[in-house]
CSV table of C-alpha atoms in Angstrom, one decimal:
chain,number,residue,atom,x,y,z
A,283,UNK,CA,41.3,-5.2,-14.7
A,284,UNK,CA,42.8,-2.1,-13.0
A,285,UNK,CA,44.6,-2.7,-9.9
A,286,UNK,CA,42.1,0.2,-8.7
A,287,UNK,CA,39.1,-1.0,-9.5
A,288,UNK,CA,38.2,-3.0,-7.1
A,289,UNK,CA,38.4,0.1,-4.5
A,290,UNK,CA,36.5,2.5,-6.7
A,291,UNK,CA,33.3,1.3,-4.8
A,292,UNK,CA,34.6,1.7,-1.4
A,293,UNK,CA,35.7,5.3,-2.2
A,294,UNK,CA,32.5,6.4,-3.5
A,295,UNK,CA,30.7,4.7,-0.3
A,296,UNK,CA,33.2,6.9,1.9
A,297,UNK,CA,32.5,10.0,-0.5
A,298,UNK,CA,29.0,9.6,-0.2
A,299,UNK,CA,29.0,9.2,3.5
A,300,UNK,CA,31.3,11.9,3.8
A,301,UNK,CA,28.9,14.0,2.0
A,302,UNK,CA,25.3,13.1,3.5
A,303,UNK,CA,27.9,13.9,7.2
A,304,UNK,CA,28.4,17.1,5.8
A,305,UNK,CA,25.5,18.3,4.2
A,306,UNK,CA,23.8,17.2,8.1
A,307,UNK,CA,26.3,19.2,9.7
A,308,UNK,CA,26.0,22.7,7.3
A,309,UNK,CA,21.9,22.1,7.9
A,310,UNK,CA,22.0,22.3,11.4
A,311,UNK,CA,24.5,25.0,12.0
A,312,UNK,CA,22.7,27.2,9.4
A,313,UNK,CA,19.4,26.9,11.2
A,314,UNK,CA,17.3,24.4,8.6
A,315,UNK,CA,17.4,21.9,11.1
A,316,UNK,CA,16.4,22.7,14.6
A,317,UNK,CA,19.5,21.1,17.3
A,318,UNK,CA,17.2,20.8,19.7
A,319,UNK,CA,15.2,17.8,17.6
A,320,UNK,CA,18.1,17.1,15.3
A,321,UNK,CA,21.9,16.7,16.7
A,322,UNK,CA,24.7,17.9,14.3
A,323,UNK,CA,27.4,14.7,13.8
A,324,UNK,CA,29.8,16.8,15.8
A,325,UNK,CA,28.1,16.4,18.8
A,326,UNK,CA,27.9,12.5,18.8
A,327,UNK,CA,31.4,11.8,19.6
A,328,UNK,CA,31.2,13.8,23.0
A,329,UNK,CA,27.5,12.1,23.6
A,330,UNK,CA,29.6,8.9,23.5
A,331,UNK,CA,32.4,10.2,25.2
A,332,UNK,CA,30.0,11.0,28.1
A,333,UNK,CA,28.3,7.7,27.9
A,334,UNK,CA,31.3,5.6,28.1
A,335,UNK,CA,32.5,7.3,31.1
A,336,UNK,CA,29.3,7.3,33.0
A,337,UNK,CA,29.5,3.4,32.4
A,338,UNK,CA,25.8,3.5,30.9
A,339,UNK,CA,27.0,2.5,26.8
A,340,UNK,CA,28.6,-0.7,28.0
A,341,UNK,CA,26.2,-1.8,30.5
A,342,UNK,CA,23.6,-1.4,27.8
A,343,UNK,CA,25.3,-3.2,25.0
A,344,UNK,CA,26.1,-6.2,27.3
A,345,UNK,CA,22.4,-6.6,28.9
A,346,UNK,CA,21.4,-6.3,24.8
A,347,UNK,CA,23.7,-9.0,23.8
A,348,UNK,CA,22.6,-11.2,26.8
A,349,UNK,CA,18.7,-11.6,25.6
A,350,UNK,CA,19.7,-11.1,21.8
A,351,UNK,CA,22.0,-14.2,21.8
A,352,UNK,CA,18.9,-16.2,23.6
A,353,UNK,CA,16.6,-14.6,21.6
A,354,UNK,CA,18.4,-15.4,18.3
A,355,UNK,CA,19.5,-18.6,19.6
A,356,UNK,CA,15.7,-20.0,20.5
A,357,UNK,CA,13.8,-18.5,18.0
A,358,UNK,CA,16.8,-19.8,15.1
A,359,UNK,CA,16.6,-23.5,16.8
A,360,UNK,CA,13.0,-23.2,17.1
A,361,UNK,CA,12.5,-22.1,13.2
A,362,UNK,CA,15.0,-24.6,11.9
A,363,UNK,CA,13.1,-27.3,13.2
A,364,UNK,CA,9.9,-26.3,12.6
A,365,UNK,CA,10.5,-25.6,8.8
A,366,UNK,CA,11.9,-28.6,8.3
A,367,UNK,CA,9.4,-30.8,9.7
A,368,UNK,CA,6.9,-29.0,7.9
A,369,UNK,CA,8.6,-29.8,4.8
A,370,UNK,CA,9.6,-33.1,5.5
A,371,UNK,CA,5.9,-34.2,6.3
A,372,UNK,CA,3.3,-33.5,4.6
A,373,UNK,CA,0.6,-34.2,7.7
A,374,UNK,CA,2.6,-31.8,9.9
A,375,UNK,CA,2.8,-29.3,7.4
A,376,UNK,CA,-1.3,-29.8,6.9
A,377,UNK,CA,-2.1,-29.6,10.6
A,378,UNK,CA,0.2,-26.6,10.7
A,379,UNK,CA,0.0,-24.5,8.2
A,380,UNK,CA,-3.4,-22.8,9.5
A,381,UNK,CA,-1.8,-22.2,12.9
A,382,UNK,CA,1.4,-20.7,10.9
A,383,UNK,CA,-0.8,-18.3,8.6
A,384,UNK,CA,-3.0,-17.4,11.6
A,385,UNK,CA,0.1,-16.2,13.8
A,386,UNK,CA,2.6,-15.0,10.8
A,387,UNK,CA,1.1,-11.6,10.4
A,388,UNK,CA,1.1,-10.5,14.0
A,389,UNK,CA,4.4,-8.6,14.7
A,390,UNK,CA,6.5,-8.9,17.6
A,391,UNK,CA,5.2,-6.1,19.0
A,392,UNK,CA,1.9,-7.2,19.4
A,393,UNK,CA,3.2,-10.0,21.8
A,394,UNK,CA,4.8,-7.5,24.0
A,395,UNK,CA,1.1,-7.6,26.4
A,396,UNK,CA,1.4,-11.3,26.6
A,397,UNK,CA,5.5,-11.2,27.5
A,398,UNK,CA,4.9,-8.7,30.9
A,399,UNK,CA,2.2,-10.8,31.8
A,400,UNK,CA,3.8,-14.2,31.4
A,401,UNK,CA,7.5,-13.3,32.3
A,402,UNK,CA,7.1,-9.8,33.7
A,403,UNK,CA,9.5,-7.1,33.0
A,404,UNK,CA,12.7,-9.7,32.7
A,405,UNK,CA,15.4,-10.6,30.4
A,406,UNK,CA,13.2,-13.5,29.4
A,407,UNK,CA,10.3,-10.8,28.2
A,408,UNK,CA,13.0,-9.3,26.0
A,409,UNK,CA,14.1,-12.6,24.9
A,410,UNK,CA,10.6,-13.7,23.8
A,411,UNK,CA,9.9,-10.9,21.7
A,412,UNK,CA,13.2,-11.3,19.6
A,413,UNK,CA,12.7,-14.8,19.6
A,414,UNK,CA,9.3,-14.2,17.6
A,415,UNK,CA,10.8,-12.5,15.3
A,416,UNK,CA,13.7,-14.5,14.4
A,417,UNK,CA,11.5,-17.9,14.2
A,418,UNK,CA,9.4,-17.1,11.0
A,419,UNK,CA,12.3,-15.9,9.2
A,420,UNK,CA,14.0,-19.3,9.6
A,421,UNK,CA,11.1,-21.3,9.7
A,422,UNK,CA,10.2,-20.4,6.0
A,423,UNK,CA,13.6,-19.7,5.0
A,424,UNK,CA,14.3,-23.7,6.5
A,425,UNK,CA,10.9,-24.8,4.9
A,426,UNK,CA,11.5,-23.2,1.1
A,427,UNK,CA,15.1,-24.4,1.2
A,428,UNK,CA,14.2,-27.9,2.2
A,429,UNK,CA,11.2,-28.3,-0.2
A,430,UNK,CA,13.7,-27.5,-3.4
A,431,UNK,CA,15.8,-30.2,-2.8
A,432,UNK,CA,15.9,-32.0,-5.6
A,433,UNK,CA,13.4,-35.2,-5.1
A,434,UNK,CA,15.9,-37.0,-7.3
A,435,UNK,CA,18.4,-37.1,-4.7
A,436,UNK,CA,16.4,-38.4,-2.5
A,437,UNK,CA,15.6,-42.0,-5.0
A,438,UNK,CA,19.2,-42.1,-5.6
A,439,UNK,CA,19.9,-42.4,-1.7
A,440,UNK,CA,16.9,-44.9,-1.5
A,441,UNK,CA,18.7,-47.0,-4.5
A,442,UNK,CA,22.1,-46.7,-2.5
A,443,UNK,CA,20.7,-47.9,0.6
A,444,UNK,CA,20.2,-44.5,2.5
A,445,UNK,CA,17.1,-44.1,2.9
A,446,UNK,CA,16.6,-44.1,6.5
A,447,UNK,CA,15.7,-40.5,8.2
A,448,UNK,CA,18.5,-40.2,10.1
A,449,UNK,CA,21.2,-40.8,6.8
A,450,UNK,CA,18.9,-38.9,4.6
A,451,UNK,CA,18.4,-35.9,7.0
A,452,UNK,CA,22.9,-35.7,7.3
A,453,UNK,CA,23.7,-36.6,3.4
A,454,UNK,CA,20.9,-35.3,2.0
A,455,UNK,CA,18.8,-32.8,3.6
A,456,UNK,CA,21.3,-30.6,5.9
A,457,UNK,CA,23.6,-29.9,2.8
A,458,UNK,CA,21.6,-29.7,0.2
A,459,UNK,CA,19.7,-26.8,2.3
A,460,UNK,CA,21.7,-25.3,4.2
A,461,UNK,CA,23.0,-22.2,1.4
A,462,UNK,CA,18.6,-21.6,2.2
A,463,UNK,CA,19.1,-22.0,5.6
A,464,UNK,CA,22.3,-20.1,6.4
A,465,UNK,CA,20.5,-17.2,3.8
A,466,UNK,CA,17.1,-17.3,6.8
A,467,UNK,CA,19.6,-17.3,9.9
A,468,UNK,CA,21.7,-14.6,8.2
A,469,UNK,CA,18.2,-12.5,7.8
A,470,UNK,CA,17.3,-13.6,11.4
A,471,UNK,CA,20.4,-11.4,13.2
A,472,UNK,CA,19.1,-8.6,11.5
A,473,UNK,CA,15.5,-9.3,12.4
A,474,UNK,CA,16.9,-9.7,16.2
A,475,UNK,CA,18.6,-6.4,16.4
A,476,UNK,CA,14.8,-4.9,15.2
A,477,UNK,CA,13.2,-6.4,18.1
A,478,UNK,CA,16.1,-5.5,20.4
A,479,UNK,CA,14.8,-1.8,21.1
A,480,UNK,CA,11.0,-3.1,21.2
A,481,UNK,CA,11.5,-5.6,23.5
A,482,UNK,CA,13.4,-3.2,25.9
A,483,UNK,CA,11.1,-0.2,26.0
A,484,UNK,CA,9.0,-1.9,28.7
A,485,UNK,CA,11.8,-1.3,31.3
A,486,UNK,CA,14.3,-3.9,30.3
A,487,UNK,CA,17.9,-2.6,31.0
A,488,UNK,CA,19.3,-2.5,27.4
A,489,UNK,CA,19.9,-0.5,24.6
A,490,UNK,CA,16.4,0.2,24.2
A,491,UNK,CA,15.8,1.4,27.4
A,492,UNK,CA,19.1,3.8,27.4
A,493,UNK,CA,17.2,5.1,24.2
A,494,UNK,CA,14.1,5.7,25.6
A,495,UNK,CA,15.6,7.7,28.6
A,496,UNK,CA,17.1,9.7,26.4
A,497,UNK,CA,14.3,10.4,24.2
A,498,UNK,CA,12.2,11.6,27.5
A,499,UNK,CA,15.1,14.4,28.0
A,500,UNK,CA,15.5,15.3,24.4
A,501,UNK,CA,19.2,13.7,24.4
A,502,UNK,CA,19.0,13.4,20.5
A,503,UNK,CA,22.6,13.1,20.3
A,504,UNK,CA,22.8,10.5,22.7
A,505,UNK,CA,19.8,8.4,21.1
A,506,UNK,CA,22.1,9.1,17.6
A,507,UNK,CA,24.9,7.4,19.5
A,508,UNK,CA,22.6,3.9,20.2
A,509,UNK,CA,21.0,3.9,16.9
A,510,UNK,CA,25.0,3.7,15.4
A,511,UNK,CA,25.5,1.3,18.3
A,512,UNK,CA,23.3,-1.1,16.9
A,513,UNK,CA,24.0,-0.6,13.1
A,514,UNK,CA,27.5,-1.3,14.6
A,515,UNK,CA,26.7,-4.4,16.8
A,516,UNK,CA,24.3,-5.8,13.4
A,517,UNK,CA,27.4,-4.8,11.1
A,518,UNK,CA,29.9,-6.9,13.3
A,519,UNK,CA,27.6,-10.1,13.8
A,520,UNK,CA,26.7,-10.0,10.0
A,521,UNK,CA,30.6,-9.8,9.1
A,522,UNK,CA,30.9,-12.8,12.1
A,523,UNK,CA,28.6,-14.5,10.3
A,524,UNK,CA,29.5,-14.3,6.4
A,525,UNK,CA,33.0,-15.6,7.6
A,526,UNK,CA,31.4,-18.7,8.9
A,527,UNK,CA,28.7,-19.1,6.3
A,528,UNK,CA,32.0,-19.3,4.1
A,529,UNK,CA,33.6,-22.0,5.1
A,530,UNK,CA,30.4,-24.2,6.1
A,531,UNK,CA,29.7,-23.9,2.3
A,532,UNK,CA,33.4,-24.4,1.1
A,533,UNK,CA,32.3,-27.3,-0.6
A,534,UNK,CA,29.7,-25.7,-2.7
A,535,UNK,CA,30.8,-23.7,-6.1
């Protein structure tokens, strides 16, 4: 293989970006695109500029990343388990798997009602909603994962002794799902970042709040300047998280 091939795809990802940048920018300066509904790219980096010094883009992104993190972190934990106890027990799953098909459809958003009137407009509001969110992804990812485990594994523990819960659930279960699970936790930071803007519009201080200011002064370029913000954030967590997904899963092929 050429010593270049492996960067052909990068350059034609920075050609095309380069390009959609471009063709945005000529469509706005010629007049197709109104500026006062559609910002040229030119005039994001001073809408940062602006918010960095006015101390409002870091003040957001660290109230975000406060009820993200306990978002992600309860409804992941909360998912895990669930999925895996509904796999690992076949009662469970039977008493539960009404509850789960009567609640799975309703979005996030829909809770939003039942989060100011339980927690009020607070951090753990915010955190609610995202938790939501996050917990179906990982409780089916966790459930399908655990449920392909091959049953002949688990009569070759039995024969060698293991075949207690505990010993099971550490040689058995955990590694033999966990490329399934780590696959449903990945999915659930980018389910998270979703619910981030949602679960701030109520008047949580976050980036969803910044937005929504901005949106009531027709400050497209500033709202442009969150909605990279939080590609960014998602991009740097996912990145975060492929590195560890690596070496947890070092030992598989």
């Amino acid at each position: 293989m050429s010593k270049t091939g492996p960067s052909r795809p990068n350059l034609w990802t920075l050609g095309g970006l380069i390009l959609f940048l471009a063709a945005w920018e000529a469509a706005v300066q010629a007049g197709f695109l109104p500026r006062t509904l559609v910002p040229p790219p030119s005039a994001v980096p001073n809408a940062l500029l602006s918010e960095l010094r006015n101390g409002f883009w870091l003040a957001s992104v660290q109230a975000s990343l406060g009820h993200y993190t306990l978002g992600l972190v309860l409804g992941s934990l909360g998912g895990v388990v669930f999925g895996a106890a509904s796999a690992l027990s076949p009662r469970f799953d039977a008493a539960t798997s009404g509850i789960a098909r009567l609640l799975r459809p309703i979005p996030p958003l829909a809770w939003i009602p039942f989060a100011l009137i339980w927690f009020g407009a607070t951090e753990g509001a915010a955190a609610f909603i995202i938790a939501i969110g996050v917990f179906w992804v990982n409780n089916f990812a966790t459930y399908a994962a655990v449920r392909a485990i091959d049953p002949g594994l688990i009569e070759l523990a039995d024969a060698f002794g293991q075949g207690g819960l505990l010993p099971r659930l550490l040689k058995i279960i955990l590694p033999g799902a966990a490329p399934g699970m780590l696959a449903g936790l990945r999915s659930g930071l980018g389910q998270g970042w979703m619910a981030v803007v949602a679960a701030e519009l109520f008047g949580v201080e976050g980036l969803g709040q910044r937005m929504s200011d901005a949106a009531g002064l027709l400050a497209t370029d500033v709202l442009i300047v969150y909605m990279l913000t939080i590609a960014l954030l998602y991009a740097l967590s996912d990145a975060a998280f492929q590195l560890v997904s690596r070496r947890v899963l070092a030992w598989t092929p």
